[in-house]
Amino acid sequence: MKLMRYGPRGRERPAILDNTGCWRDLTGVVKDVGPELLADSFAALTGMDLIALPPVAPGVRIGAPISSVGKFVCIGLNYRDHAAESGMPIPSEPVVFMKATSAICGPEDVVLLPPNARKADWEVELGVVIGRECRYVAEDEALSHVAGICVINDLSEREYQLERGGQWDKGKGCDTFGPMGPHLVTIDEAGDLGNLDLWLEVNGKRMQTGNTRDMIFRVPYLVHYLSQFMSLQPGDVISTGTPSGVGLGMTPQVWLKEGDVMTLGIQGLGEQRQEVARYRAKVER
């Protein structure tokens, strides 16, 4: 199934796609698309007559497809071509960092550059959403703990990430630097996670073209690996790395600026579109 959340930020409502291609409001059935629904393996939605549910009006804002994300875990340098363009060695184990959950926003929300950001960059990635709690899980059992997958734009401020000392987190967790969605595709309908096309364009120019078969560490291994270091809870998100074509790897390097438009997508998971602006504090009067 495909699930979505729509409406004003902070007041999103759950929705589901019926077999005619119409989105149906789930407000009267479940509270939200969040950890409780994921942990229950969507049992509340099994066998429903979706046609009887009210349709979602066109043109509404789409939010991130899941609520109450506990952990936003990211994998760096997980495509060989991206490691090469970044001038970094192929990792022998997954490179793990955390992205602030306050970075999460909808797939078409405006991306706000921090006031002093100079090197903002894009990264299309496959997002993996945990459904069942797991710790020390075996690789061959890992996918049974996954609820679904989605598109993520793992935006980065490269100066903050690479030139300001310490960990990568400070360049990854800025507000609006984690657009997610447009919808969550459940694992039973996700297809082959090891063979999904992904792409990203800036102002209509193709920047990234890749396929998840080029991952160094595949999804089952990543879930297994992370569970050795932390328990994974329903609603936790893993962003699995990006292929080549980021601004950091270009000669000369290219950075996002006000007015730019990013479009990106993954095969079978939908598309995102974000306009870029710069954060400006509101003046109280």
C-alpha positions as semicolon CSV with decimal commas, in nm:
position;residue;x (nm);y (nm);z (nm)
1;M;0,000;0,000;0,000
2;K;0,094;0,366;-0,037
3;L;0,037;0,601;0,255
4;M;0,059;0,977;0,274
5;R;0,012;1,264;0,519
6;Y;-0,137;1,592;0,403
7;G;-0,243;1,930;0,536
8;P;-0,081;2,220;0,723
9;R;0,249;2,153;0,893
10;G;0,193;2,010;1,240
11;R;-0,170;1,922;1,158
12;E;-0,125;1,662;0,886
13;R;-0,390;1,397;0,827
14;P;-0,329;1,036;0,714
15;A;-0,432;0,911;0,370
16;I;-0,410;0,594;0,161
17;L;-0,409;0,533;-0,216
18;D;-0,696;0,320;-0,344
19;N;-0,677;0,092;-0,649
20;T;-0,825;0,361;-0,876
21;G;-0,541;0,603;-0,803
22;C;-0,744;0,822;-0,566
23;W;-0,609;0,928;-0,226
24;R;-0,853;0,857;0,058
25;D;-0,861;1,023;0,399
26;L;-0,787;0,788;0,691
27;T;-0,865;1,028;0,974
28;G;-1,164;0,826;1,093
29;V;-0,965;0,502;1,088
30;V;-0,620;0,579;1,235
31;K;-0,475;0,875;1,423
32;D;-0,172;0,912;1,200
33;V;0,088;0,730;0,993
34;G;0,331;0,692;1,280
35;P;0,506;0,442;1,507
36;E;0,185;0,289;1,643
37;L;0,049;0,202;1,299
38;L;0,389;0,080;1,178
39;A;0,447;-0,142;1,482
40;D;0,106;-0,303;1,426
41;S;0,202;-0,388;1,065
42;F;-0,088;-0,175;0,935
43;A;-0,340;-0,419;1,083
44;A;-0,600;-0,142;1,120
45;L;-0,602;-0,099;0,741
46;T;-0,634;-0,465;0,645
47;G;-0,943;-0,555;0,445
48;M;-1,084;-0,202;0,438
49;D;-1,328;-0,078;0,175
50;L;-1,118;0,217;0,065
51;I;-1,378;0,345;-0,180
52;A;-1,605;0,424;0,117
53;L;-1,349;0,670;0,259
54;P;-1,366;1,042;0,170
55;P;-1,133;1,153;-0,110
56;V;-0,847;1,395;-0,049
57;A;-0,899;1,727;-0,225
58;P;-0,642;1,803;-0,498
59;G;-0,376;2,067;-0,446
60;V;-0,327;2,016;-0,072
61;R;0,014;2,041;0,093
62;I;0,184;1,702;0,132
63;G;0,375;1,641;0,454
64;A;0,644;1,391;0,542
65;P;0,483;1,046;0,508
66;I;0,544;0,944;0,871
67;S;0,510;1,129;1,200
68;S;0,703;1,116;1,527
69;V;1,033;0,997;1,380
70;G;1,253;0,896;1,672
71;K;1,589;0,858;1,497
72;F;1,703;0,986;1,158
73;V;2,011;0,775;1,084
74;C;2,216;0,836;0,770
75;I;2,479;0,640;0,581
76;G;2,762;0,831;0,415
77;L;2,969;0,738;0,109
78;N;2,755;0,434;0,030
79;Y;2,804;0,454;-0,348
80;R;3,153;0,405;-0,488
81;D;3,118;0,682;-0,745
82;H;3,011;0,930;-0,476
83;A;3,303;0,837;-0,251
84;A;3,536;0,890;-0,548
85;E;3,394;1,232;-0,641
86;S;3,420;1,335;-0,273
87;G;3,788;1,240;-0,270
88;M;3,733;0,989;0,010
89;P;3,827;0,620;0,034
90;I;3,572;0,342;-0,015
91;P;3,453;0,265;0,339
92;S;3,524;-0,080;0,482
93;E;3,221;-0,043;0,712
94;P;2,917;0,184;0,681
95;V;2,981;0,549;0,769
96;V;2,706;0,642;1,017
97;F;2,586;0,985;1,124
98;M;2,264;1,129;1,261
99;K;2,042;1,393;1,107
100;A;1,826;1,607;1,336
101;T;1,458;1,513;1,319
102;S;1,381;1,887;1,311
103;A;1,524;1,880;0,956
104;I;1,227;1,673;0,835
105;C;0,979;1,851;0,609
106;G;0,737;1,776;0,329
107;P;0,850;1,683;-0,023
108;E;0,743;2,017;-0,171
109;D;0,819;2,248;0,121
110;V;1,061;2,537;0,069
111;V;1,422;2,453;0,158
112;L;1,566;2,732;0,372
113;L;1,939;2,794;0,362
114;P;2,085;2,902;0,698
115;P;2,169;3,276;0,710
116;N;2,543;3,222;0,662
117;A;2,536;2,908;0,446
118;R;2,762;2,923;0,141
119;K;2,797;2,561;0,028
120;A;2,455;2,395;0,037
121;D;2,429;2,071;-0,160
122;W;2,173;1,809;-0,266
123;E;2,160;1,429;-0,226
124;V;1,878;1,203;-0,348
125;E;1,854;0,894;-0,126
126;L;1,640;0,589;-0,058
127;G;1,479;0,615;0,285
128;V;1,403;0,302;0,489
129;V;1,138;0,318;0,762
130;I;1,151;0,072;1,051
131;G;0,827;-0,107;1,140
132;R;0,922;-0,355;1,413
133;E;1,171;-0,294;1,690
134;C;1,500;-0,467;1,622
135;R;1,829;-0,512;1,801
136;Y;2,116;-0,739;1,701
137;V;1,908;-0,863;1,409
138;A;2,054;-1,106;1,156
139;E;2,096;-0,980;0,800
140;D;1,859;-1,242;0,658
141;E;1,586;-1,129;0,899
142;A;1,641;-0,755;0,860
143;L;1,372;-0,679;0,601
144;S;1,103;-0,828;0,827
145;H;1,165;-0,525;1,051
146;V;1,114;-0,272;0,769
147;A;0,772;-0,111;0,725
148;G;0,838;0,068;0,398
149;I;1,050;0,299;0,189
150;C;1,038;0,656;0,061
151;V;1,235;0,931;-0,115
152;I;1,467;1,155;0,091
153;N;1,670;1,461;-0,010
154;D;1,963;1,455;0,234
155;L;2,061;1,819;0,198
156;S;2,403;1,920;0,326
157;E;2,591;2,240;0,405
158;R;2,940;2,131;0,306
159;E;3,128;2,406;0,486
160;Y;2,949;2,321;0,811
161;Q;2,999;1,950;0,746
162;L;3,364;1,940;0,638
163;E;3,533;2,266;0,737
164;R;3,398;2,344;1,082
165;G;3,557;2,059;1,281
166;G;3,395;1,766;1,459
167;Q;3,125;1,542;1,318
168;W;2,919;1,570;0,997
169;D;2,595;1,628;1,187
170;K;2,620;2,009;1,198
171;G;2,612;2,028;0,818
172;K;2,324;1,782;0,786
173;G;2,065;1,877;1,044
174;C;1,963;2,230;0,944
175;D;1,590;2,301;0,942
176;T;1,425;2,183;0,615
177;F;1,734;1,978;0,520
178;G;1,539;1,650;0,525
179;P;1,250;1,658;0,274
180;M;1,076;1,321;0,288
181;G;0,805;1,164;0,076
182;P;0,573;1,215;-0,106
183;H;0,447;0,883;0,028
184;L;0,549;0,569;0,211
185;V;0,543;0,249;0,006
186;T;0,503;-0,060;0,223
187;I;0,776;-0,319;0,199
188;D;0,545;-0,580;0,038
189;E;0,498;-0,347;-0,261
190;A;0,846;-0,193;-0,268
191;G;0,992;-0,426;-0,529
192;D;1,363;-0,502;-0,543
193;L;1,535;-0,257;-0,308
194;G;1,861;-0,346;-0,475
195;N;1,751;-0,228;-0,819
196;L;1,571;0,107;-0,803
197;D;1,656;0,401;-1,029
198;L;1,705;0,738;-0,857
199;W;1,768;1,084;-0,998
200;L;1,788;1,455;-0,914
201;E;1,778;1,775;-1,120
202;V;1,854;2,137;-1,033
203;N;1,675;2,398;-1,243
204;G;1,589;2,128;-1,496
205;K;1,949;2,009;-1,539
206;R;2,017;1,646;-1,454
207;M;2,274;1,624;-1,176
208;Q;2,234;1,274;-1,035
209;T;2,143;0,949;-1,209
210;G;2,194;0,626;-1,017
211;N;2,058;0,291;-0,914
212;T;2,050;0,126;-0,572
213;R;2,232;-0,178;-0,716
214;D;2,546;0,039;-0,690
215;M;2,522;0,065;-0,312
216;I;2,830;-0,062;-0,130
217;F;2,616;-0,181;0,162
218;R;2,263;-0,296;0,074
219;V;1,950;-0,230;0,281
220;P;1,934;-0,564;0,471
221;Y;2,298;-0,530;0,573
222;L;2,247;-0,169;0,686
223;V;1,953;-0,261;0,911
224;H;2,154;-0,552;1,052
225;Y;2,465;-0,338;1,100
226;L;2,292;-0,047;1,272
227;S;2,108;-0,283;1,507
228;Q;2,443;-0,391;1,648
229;F;2,500;-0,040;1,783
230;M;2,150;0,086;1,866
231;S;1,801;-0,058;1,885
232;L;1,585;0,052;1,595
233;Q;1,231;0,152;1,684
234;P;0,909;0,179;1,480
235;G;0,921;0,504;1,286
236;D;1,300;0,535;1,282
237;V;1,433;0,633;0,940
238;I;1,754;0,524;0,767
239;S;1,876;0,734;0,474
240;T;2,095;0,499;0,274
241;G;2,340;0,719;0,082
242;T;2,356;0,899;-0,252
243;P;2,511;0,833;-0,595
244;S;2,752;1,069;-0,769
245;G;2,650;1,406;-0,908
246;V;2,647;1,624;-0,598
247;G;2,772;1,983;-0,614
248;L;3,073;1,900;-0,397
249;G;3,211;1,668;-0,664
250;M;3,186;1,907;-0,960
251;T;3,463;2,115;-1,114
252;P;3,407;2,394;-1,040
253;Q;3,191;2,309;-0,742
254;V;2,824;2,411;-0,761
255;W;2,618;2,518;-0,460
256;L;2,248;2,582;-0,413
257;K;2,136;2,944;-0,416
258;E;1,813;3,132;-0,360
259;G;1,565;3,069;-0,638
260;D;1,699;2,727;-0,738
261;V;1,449;2,445;-0,785
262;M;1,533;2,081;-0,711
263;T;1,329;1,793;-0,850
264;L;1,411;1,435;-0,757
265;G;1,260;1,091;-0,742
266;I;1,303;0,717;-0,709
267;Q;1,145;0,449;-0,925
268;G;0,801;0,360;-0,790
269;L;0,826;0,597;-0,493
270;G;0,719;0,929;-0,642
271;E;0,886;1,265;-0,689
272;Q;0,979;1,571;-0,484
273;R;1,014;1,937;-0,578
274;Q;1,168;2,206;-0,359
275;E;1,234;2,573;-0,414
276;V;1,535;2,719;-0,234
277;A;1,517;3,035;-0,022
278;R;1,728;3,180;0,259
279;Y;1,617;3,188;0,619
280;R;1,536;3,535;0,746
281;A;1,427;3,591;1,103
282;K;1,086;3,749;1,140
283;V;1,095;4,093;1,297
284;E;0,848;4,129;1,581
285;R;0,643;4,447;1,566
